[in-house]
Short mmCIF file of C-alpha atoms in Angstrom, two decimals:
data_model
loop_
_atom_site.label_atom_id
_atom_site.label_comp_id
_atom_site.label_asym_id
_atom_site.label_seq_id
_atom_site.Cartn_x
_atom_site.Cartn_y
_atom_site.Cartn_z
CA MET C 1 110.57 115.44 134.49
CA LYS C 2 111.63 111.80 134.68
CA PHE C 3 110.45 109.39 132.01
CA THR C 4 109.17 106.96 134.68
CA ILE C 5 106.90 109.65 136.11
CA LEU C 6 105.52 110.45 132.64
CA ALA C 7 104.96 106.73 131.95
CA ARG C 8 103.15 106.31 135.27
CA SER C 9 100.92 109.28 134.49
CA ALA C 10 100.13 107.80 131.08
CA LEU C 11 99.20 104.44 132.63
CA ILE C 12 96.97 106.12 135.20
CA SER C 13 95.19 108.05 132.45
CA ILE C 14 94.63 104.85 130.43
CA SER C 15 93.36 102.89 133.46
CA ARG C 16 90.84 105.61 134.34
CA ASN C 17 89.14 105.19 130.96
CA LYS C 18 89.12 101.42 130.54
CA LEU C 19 86.25 101.18 128.03
CA ARG C 20 87.63 103.96 125.86
CA SER C 21 91.11 102.41 125.99
CA PHE C 22 89.68 99.02 125.01
CA LEU C 23 87.79 100.47 122.03
CA THR C 24 90.92 102.41 121.00
CA THR C 25 93.09 99.29 120.93
CA LEU C 26 90.41 97.17 119.21
CA GLY C 27 91.29 98.48 115.74
CA VAL C 28 94.96 97.57 116.27
CA VAL C 29 94.00 94.13 117.63
CA ILE C 30 91.90 93.39 114.55
CA GLY C 31 94.66 94.66 112.24
CA VAL C 32 97.43 92.56 113.78
CA LEU C 33 95.11 89.53 114.03
CA SER C 34 94.22 89.87 110.34
CA VAL C 35 97.83 90.19 109.22
CA ILE C 36 98.93 87.11 111.16
CA LEU C 37 95.96 84.97 110.14
CA LEU C 38 96.11 85.86 106.45
CA THR C 39 99.88 85.43 106.18
CA SER C 40 99.55 82.12 108.07
CA ILE C 41 96.98 80.96 105.52
CA GLY C 42 99.25 82.09 102.66
CA ASN C 43 102.20 80.21 104.16
CA GLY C 44 99.94 77.22 104.72
CA LEU C 45 99.02 77.19 101.04
CA THR C 46 102.71 76.96 100.15
CA VAL C 47 103.26 74.09 102.60
CA PHE C 48 100.16 72.32 101.28
CA VAL C 49 101.33 72.59 97.66
CA GLU C 50 104.83 71.36 98.55
CA LYS C 51 103.37 68.32 100.29
CA GLN C 52 101.14 67.62 97.30
CA PHE C 53 104.17 67.69 95.02
CA GLU C 54 105.93 65.23 97.30
CA THR C 55 103.05 62.80 96.89
CA LEU C 56 103.31 63.10 93.09
CA GLY C 57 106.71 61.46 92.98
CA SER C 58 110.31 62.67 92.93
CA ASN C 59 113.02 63.33 90.34
CA LEU C 60 110.36 63.69 87.66
CA LEU C 61 110.60 65.26 84.24
CA ILE C 62 107.45 66.00 82.27
CA VAL C 63 107.46 66.00 78.48
CA SER C 64 104.41 68.04 77.51
CA PRO C 65 103.07 69.10 74.10
CA GLY C 66 103.80 72.61 72.82
CA GLU C 67 105.83 75.47 74.28
CA ILE C 68 104.23 75.95 77.68
CA ILE C 69 107.21 77.81 79.13
CA SER C 70 107.26 81.51 78.22
CA GLU C 71 110.41 83.46 77.42
CA GLU C 72 110.28 84.95 80.94
CA GLY C 73 110.36 81.46 82.46
CA GLY C 74 106.68 81.32 83.52
CA PHE C 75 103.88 79.07 82.32
CA ASN C 76 101.78 80.12 79.36
CA GLN C 77 98.31 78.79 80.26
CA GLU C 78 96.69 79.62 76.91
CA THR C 79 99.41 77.82 74.98
CA ALA C 80 99.29 74.86 77.37
CA ALA C 81 95.52 74.43 76.91
CA LEU C 82 95.82 74.65 73.12
CA SER C 83 98.81 72.28 73.03
CA LEU C 84 96.90 69.50 74.81
CA SER C 85 94.25 69.48 72.11
CA THR C 86 96.86 69.42 69.32
CA SER C 87 99.41 67.13 70.98
CA LYS C 88 101.97 65.56 68.62
CA LEU C 89 103.43 63.27 71.28
CA SER C 90 103.28 59.58 70.37
CA MET C 91 104.05 56.13 71.74
CA GLY C 92 107.09 56.22 69.43
CA ASP C 93 108.41 59.13 71.51
CA VAL C 94 107.91 57.03 74.65
CA SER C 95 109.89 54.15 73.17
CA ALA C 96 112.68 56.48 72.03
CA ILE C 97 113.01 57.98 75.51
CA LYS C 98 113.05 54.51 77.10
CA ARG C 99 115.98 53.50 74.90
CA LEU C 100 118.13 56.33 76.31
CA GLY C 101 118.90 54.41 79.49
CA TYR C 102 120.93 56.00 82.28
CA PRO C 103 120.52 58.63 83.74
CA LEU C 104 116.84 57.97 83.00
CA GLY C 105 114.72 55.59 85.01
CA GLU C 106 111.10 54.64 84.39
CA VAL C 107 109.00 56.24 81.64
CA ALA C 108 105.21 56.38 81.37
CA PRO C 109 102.86 57.98 78.80
CA VAL C 110 99.68 59.57 80.14
CA ILE C 111 96.38 60.28 78.40
CA GLU C 112 93.96 62.31 80.52
CA GLY C 113 90.30 63.03 79.99
CA SER C 114 86.87 63.42 81.58
CA VAL C 115 84.72 60.30 81.72
CA ASP C 116 81.34 59.11 83.01
CA VAL C 117 81.66 56.32 85.54
CA ARG C 118 78.63 54.13 86.27
CA THR C 119 77.66 51.13 88.37
CA ASP C 120 74.32 49.67 89.45
CA GLN C 121 74.46 52.02 92.46
CA GLY C 122 74.71 55.23 90.45
CA LYS C 123 76.95 57.36 88.27
CA ARG C 124 79.65 59.97 88.76
CA LYS C 125 81.82 62.26 86.69
CA GLY C 126 85.39 61.05 86.80
CA PHE C 127 88.83 61.76 85.45
CA SER C 128 90.58 59.07 83.42
CA ILE C 129 94.34 58.55 83.62
CA SER C 130 95.35 56.13 80.88
CA THR C 131 98.93 54.99 81.35
CA THR C 132 101.30 52.07 81.97
CA PRO C 133 102.24 50.23 85.21
CA GLU C 134 105.28 52.50 85.69
CA TYR C 135 102.89 55.33 86.57
CA SER C 136 102.26 53.70 89.95
CA ASP C 137 105.89 54.27 90.99
CA LEU C 138 106.38 57.59 89.20
CA ARG C 139 103.36 59.21 90.87
CA SER C 140 103.54 57.21 94.11
CA THR C 141 100.07 55.79 93.43
CA LYS C 142 99.49 52.83 95.73
CA THR C 143 96.38 50.69 96.14
CA THR C 144 94.54 50.13 99.41
CA SER C 145 92.92 46.98 98.03
CA GLY C 146 93.54 44.90 94.94
CA ARG C 147 96.42 45.78 92.64
CA PHE C 148 97.55 48.22 89.97
CA PHE C 149 97.22 46.90 86.43
CA SER C 150 100.22 44.98 85.03
CA GLU C 151 102.30 44.98 81.86
CA SER C 152 100.36 41.96 80.62
CA ASP C 153 97.11 43.94 81.06
CA VAL C 154 98.59 46.67 78.85
CA SER C 155 99.94 44.35 76.17
CA SER C 156 96.66 42.39 76.05
CA ASN C 157 94.43 45.51 75.92
CA ARG C 158 92.51 44.23 78.93
CA LYS C 159 89.55 46.26 80.13
CA VAL C 160 90.72 46.61 83.71
CA ALA C 161 90.66 49.69 85.92
CA VAL C 162 91.97 51.00 89.22
CA ILE C 163 89.45 53.43 90.72
CA GLY C 164 89.99 56.39 93.05
CA SER C 165 88.80 56.32 96.65
CA LYS C 166 85.88 58.70 96.03
CA ILE C 167 84.64 56.62 93.11
CA ALA C 168 84.77 53.55 95.34
CA GLU C 169 82.90 55.31 98.17
CA LYS C 170 80.12 56.65 95.95
CA LEU C 171 79.56 53.78 93.53
CA PHE C 172 80.34 50.72 95.66
CA VAL C 173 78.58 51.41 98.94
CA GLY C 174 78.93 48.53 101.39
CA VAL C 175 80.78 46.21 99.00
CA SER C 176 84.38 45.72 97.91
CA PRO C 177 84.89 47.12 94.39
CA VAL C 178 87.66 44.63 93.53
CA GLY C 179 86.38 42.08 91.03
CA LYS C 180 83.23 44.10 90.31
CA THR C 181 82.33 45.77 87.00
CA VAL C 182 82.28 49.49 86.32
CA THR C 183 81.15 51.21 83.12
CA ILE C 184 83.43 53.96 81.81
CA ASN C 185 81.96 55.88 78.87
CA ARG C 186 79.64 52.93 78.11
CA VAL C 187 82.53 50.41 78.12
CA LYS C 188 82.59 47.80 80.88
CA PHE C 189 85.81 47.43 82.91
CA GLU C 190 86.76 45.06 85.70
CA VAL C 191 87.93 46.82 88.86
CA VAL C 192 91.27 45.33 89.89
CA GLY C 193 92.21 47.84 92.60
CA VAL C 194 91.30 50.93 94.62
CA ALA C 195 93.88 53.75 94.78
CA GLU C 196 94.77 55.31 98.10
CA SER C 197 93.42 58.79 98.78
CA LYS C 198 95.60 61.75 97.84
CA SER C 199 93.15 64.56 98.72
CA SER C 200 94.22 66.86 95.89
CA GLY C 201 92.37 68.94 93.34
CA SER C 202 91.89 71.75 95.83
CA PHE C 203 93.17 74.48 93.51
CA GLY C 204 90.90 73.99 90.54
CA GLY C 205 92.73 70.97 89.14
CA PRO C 206 91.28 67.47 88.68
CA ASP C 207 90.34 65.57 91.80
CA ILE C 208 92.80 62.67 91.89
CA ASP C 209 90.52 60.71 94.22
CA SER C 210 87.84 60.79 91.51
CA SER C 211 90.19 59.30 88.93
CA VAL C 212 90.12 55.96 87.17
CA TYR C 213 93.39 54.42 85.99
CA ILE C 214 93.26 52.24 82.89
CA PRO C 215 95.86 50.74 80.50
CA VAL C 216 96.91 53.21 77.81
CA THR C 217 96.36 50.63 75.06
CA THR C 218 92.79 50.00 76.22
CA ALA C 219 92.04 53.72 76.30
CA ARG C 220 93.17 54.05 72.69
CA SER C 221 91.29 50.99 71.41
CA ALA C 222 88.13 50.98 73.56
CA LEU C 223 87.61 54.66 74.47
CA GLY C 224 89.10 56.28 71.38
CA GLN C 225 91.50 58.42 73.43
CA GLU C 226 94.47 58.92 71.11
CA LYS C 227 96.35 62.11 71.97
CA ILE C 228 99.02 61.69 74.65
CA SER C 229 98.66 64.44 77.26
CA TYR C 230 102.24 64.18 78.54
CA ILE C 231 105.08 61.73 79.21
CA LEU C 232 106.50 61.18 82.68
CA VAL C 233 110.24 60.51 82.84
CA GLN C 234 112.14 59.68 86.01
CA ALA C 235 115.73 60.80 86.50
CA ALA C 236 117.93 58.21 88.18
CA ASP C 237 118.96 60.73 90.84
CA LYS C 238 118.25 64.33 91.82
CA LYS C 239 121.78 65.25 90.78
CA GLU C 240 121.12 63.84 87.32
CA ILE C 241 117.93 65.81 86.60
CA GLU C 242 119.60 68.41 84.37
CA ARG C 243 121.59 65.79 82.42
CA ALA C 244 118.46 63.66 82.02
CA LYS C 245 116.54 66.73 80.80
CA ASP C 246 119.22 67.46 78.20
CA LYS C 247 119.13 63.86 76.94
CA VAL C 248 115.33 63.91 76.62
CA LYS C 249 115.43 67.24 74.77
CA GLU C 250 118.09 65.88 72.43
CA VAL C 251 116.06 62.82 71.41
CA MET C 252 112.80 64.80 71.16
CA ASN C 253 114.44 67.43 68.94
CA LYS C 254 115.19 64.65 66.47
CA ARG C 255 111.53 63.60 66.40
CA LEU C 256 109.58 66.88 66.69
CA ASN C 257 110.03 70.57 66.08
CA GLU C 258 111.19 72.60 69.05
CA GLU C 259 107.81 74.35 69.38
CA ASP C 260 105.96 71.01 69.53
CA PHE C 261 107.15 69.95 73.00
CA SER C 262 108.50 71.17 76.34
CA VAL C 263 110.60 69.33 78.92
CA ILE C 264 110.13 70.62 82.45
CA ASP C 265 110.83 69.30 85.93
CA GLN C 266 108.64 69.55 89.02
CA ALA C 267 111.07 72.00 90.63
CA GLU C 268 110.23 74.52 87.89
CA ILE C 269 106.51 74.05 88.40
CA LEU C 270 106.83 74.28 92.17
CA LYS C 271 109.00 77.41 91.93
CA THR C 272 106.41 79.13 89.75
CA ILE C 273 103.57 78.19 92.11
CA GLN C 274 105.58 79.35 95.13
CA THR C 275 106.16 82.71 93.44
CA ILE C 276 102.43 83.08 92.81
CA LEU C 277 101.56 82.07 96.38
CA GLY C 278 104.24 84.40 97.76
CA THR C 279 102.71 87.30 95.86
CA LEU C 280 99.27 86.27 97.10
CA THR C 281 100.51 86.18 100.70
CA VAL C 282 102.01 89.67 100.40
CA GLY C 283 98.75 90.90 98.88
CA LEU C 284 96.72 89.40 101.72
CA ALA C 285 99.05 90.98 104.29
CA GLY C 286 98.70 94.33 102.51
CA ILE C 287 94.92 94.14 102.63
CA ALA C 288 95.02 93.22 106.32
CA ALA C 289 97.46 96.08 107.02
CA ILE C 290 94.77 98.54 105.95
CA SER C 291 92.92 97.72 109.17
CA LEU C 292 96.09 98.69 111.09
CA VAL C 293 95.90 102.13 109.49
CA VAL C 294 92.24 102.33 110.46
CA GLY C 295 93.24 101.37 114.00
CA GLY C 296 95.86 104.14 113.99
CA ILE C 297 93.26 106.67 112.91
CA GLY C 298 91.09 105.46 115.79
CA ILE C 299 93.94 106.07 118.21
CA MET C 300 94.43 109.60 116.84
CA ASN C 301 90.74 110.41 117.17
CA ILE C 302 90.54 109.16 120.75
CA MET C 303 93.73 111.01 121.71
CA LEU C 304 92.33 114.22 120.22
CA VAL C 305 89.24 113.74 122.37
CA ALA C 306 91.50 113.13 125.37
CA VAL C 307 93.36 116.39 124.67
CA SER C 308 90.04 118.29 124.64
CA GLU C 309 88.85 116.62 127.85
CA ARG C 310 92.13 117.21 129.67
CA THR C 311 92.81 120.76 128.54
CA ARG C 312 92.54 122.16 132.08
CA GLU C 313 94.78 119.36 133.37
CA ILE C 314 97.39 120.22 130.72
CA GLY C 315 97.19 123.92 131.70
CA LEU C 316 97.66 123.04 135.37
CA ARG C 317 100.67 120.84 134.60
CA LYS C 318 102.26 123.62 132.58
CA ALA C 319 101.54 126.15 135.33
CA LEU C 320 103.35 123.85 137.78
CA GLY C 321 106.42 123.67 135.56
CA ALA C 322 105.80 120.94 132.97
CA THR C 323 107.51 121.75 129.66
CA PRO C 324 105.89 121.26 126.23
CA ASN C 325 108.23 118.29 125.75
CA ASN C 326 106.92 116.70 128.97
CA ILE C 327 103.34 116.98 127.69
CA LEU C 328 104.36 115.74 124.23
CA VAL C 329 106.16 112.69 125.63
CA GLN C 330 103.31 111.78 127.99
CA PHE C 331 100.72 111.73 125.22
CA LEU C 332 103.07 109.81 122.93
CA ILE C 333 103.60 107.26 125.69
CA GLU C 334 99.84 106.85 126.03
CA SER C 335 99.35 106.22 122.31
CA ALA C 336 102.38 103.87 122.22
CA ILE C 337 101.04 101.88 125.19
CA LEU C 338 97.61 101.56 123.55
CA SER C 339 99.08 100.37 120.25
CA THR C 340 101.52 98.02 122.01
CA LEU C 341 98.73 96.42 124.04
CA GLY C 342 96.64 96.08 120.90
CA GLY C 343 99.61 94.54 119.07
CA LEU C 344 100.30 91.98 121.82
CA VAL C 345 96.66 90.95 122.10
CA GLY C 346 96.43 90.74 118.29
CA ILE C 347 99.54 88.52 118.16
CA LEU C 348 98.13 86.19 120.82
CA LEU C 349 94.75 85.91 119.10
CA GLY C 350 96.42 85.53 115.69
CA ILE C 351 98.61 82.63 116.84
CA LEU C 352 95.66 80.94 118.59
CA GLY C 353 93.54 81.42 115.45
CA ALA C 354 96.26 79.93 113.23
CA LEU C 355 96.59 76.94 115.58
CA ALA C 356 92.81 76.44 115.45
CA ILE C 357 92.85 76.54 111.64
CA ARG C 358 95.66 73.95 111.58
CA ALA C 359 93.13 71.31 112.58
CA PHE C 360 91.70 71.66 109.05
CA PHE C 361 94.49 73.35 107.05
CA PRO C 362 98.29 73.73 107.54
CA ALA C 363 98.19 77.43 108.49
CA THR C 364 101.74 78.39 109.47
CA PRO C 365 102.42 81.58 111.49
CA ALA C 366 105.74 83.11 110.38
CA LEU C 367 107.98 84.89 112.87
CA ASN C 368 108.78 87.66 110.37
CA SER C 369 105.08 88.42 109.81
CA ILE C 370 104.46 88.47 113.57
CA LEU C 371 107.36 90.86 114.18
CA LEU C 372 106.35 93.00 111.21
CA ALA C 373 102.74 93.23 112.39
CA PHE C 374 103.84 94.17 115.89
CA GLY C 375 106.35 96.73 114.60
CA VAL C 376 103.77 98.31 112.33
CA SER C 377 101.22 98.46 115.16
CA LEU C 378 103.72 100.21 117.44
CA ALA C 379 104.77 102.61 114.68
CA THR C 380 101.11 103.27 113.90
CA GLY C 381 100.42 104.27 117.50
CA ILE C 382 103.40 106.62 117.61
CA VAL C 383 102.82 108.18 114.19
CA PHE C 384 99.11 108.77 114.74
CA GLY C 385 99.78 109.94 118.30
CA VAL C 386 102.16 112.71 117.22
CA TYR C 387 99.50 115.19 116.11
CA PRO C 388 97.35 114.99 119.30
CA ALA C 389 100.53 115.08 121.43
CA ARG C 390 101.82 118.18 119.63
CA LYS C 391 98.43 119.83 119.94
CA ALA C 392 98.47 119.20 123.69
CA ALA C 393 102.07 120.41 124.03
CA GLN C 394 101.35 123.67 122.20
CA LEU C 395 98.43 124.69 124.42
CA SER C 396 98.91 127.96 126.25
CA PRO C 397 98.72 127.36 130.04
CA ILE C 398 96.58 130.49 130.59
CA GLU C 399 94.12 129.59 127.83
CA ALA C 400 94.08 125.97 129.01
CA LEU C 401 93.21 126.93 132.58
CA ARG C 402 90.36 129.12 131.33
CA TYR C 403 89.00 126.28 129.16
CA GLU C 404 85.51 125.15 130.14
#
């Protein structure tokens, strides 16, 4: 019997039971939709993180306290947290790194901490970044109004501050913050600028838009913040990052023990995060793929019901000359068509869903995940359709015709 005739018979059977066919494909639709949406979200997380790193500056090296890089090349979070509280980095280290010259560019120390920020309009928890004017270029921190503090502000220990956009919105409603006074941990500072929004802090880190930037000398004298959290060092060029890293390590080894500091670049941090997010994306896809298996089981159940309902039809076909292979192929075609339709609808809904999410988050559908989801849905239909098809093919024509 020709394949086209078997395919036409399968289509006729599916069209006669539209509701049952729809319910059969629904599990596959949900499975494919879930795989595409969750992998799109996982890919979007990677894109989001990469964009955030771009806003944090380029060609950067970070000198941090302690050994925060494990022997396997990953980040040791426990050691990193402990190292910040016992930091041995000093302003002398900053000066020594500055004297290295090429291939190093700008250098900036950073002291971070939580602070209370108050004005006459209210108070808010903030995050202090105590540093030098070079930080503005190193971290691409621009101001939407006013200015960033200057070298003279640092050398004179002036109590000036640049506030984040969220601090400005909450504590200076209806007025320009520039020139006004803000109290940081009970010490009054003059606001000299408002930093542009960076919309970060979405992964559990500090909210940059709730930060206040103050001179490092003022933080040490007025706020009692002494321990340097890390030192930012700019390489003159991307090609010079490794040579710059070696030079920084060389000078730091002369000043501190090897276990008292780490020199890392943003590419290392980004690579580690991408590995984590890649694993997360695969995990999400795996969870979503479970619904594809459930959809396949649904197809098998419905096809078994169809075999029972069409037992007399199968007996008649066999009596008229249909071979077991003809019956097997027809039922396999039916299950393949159902899973293919479910896969196509799931792909369409998944792409539309990802595009809808993109209005709020950079969800990115990947061609490989789409093809994989469709391939798995088709394979699921065929695999779970084999047993009902074999059962139908093995029916005795005499017994089938007697079936009530």
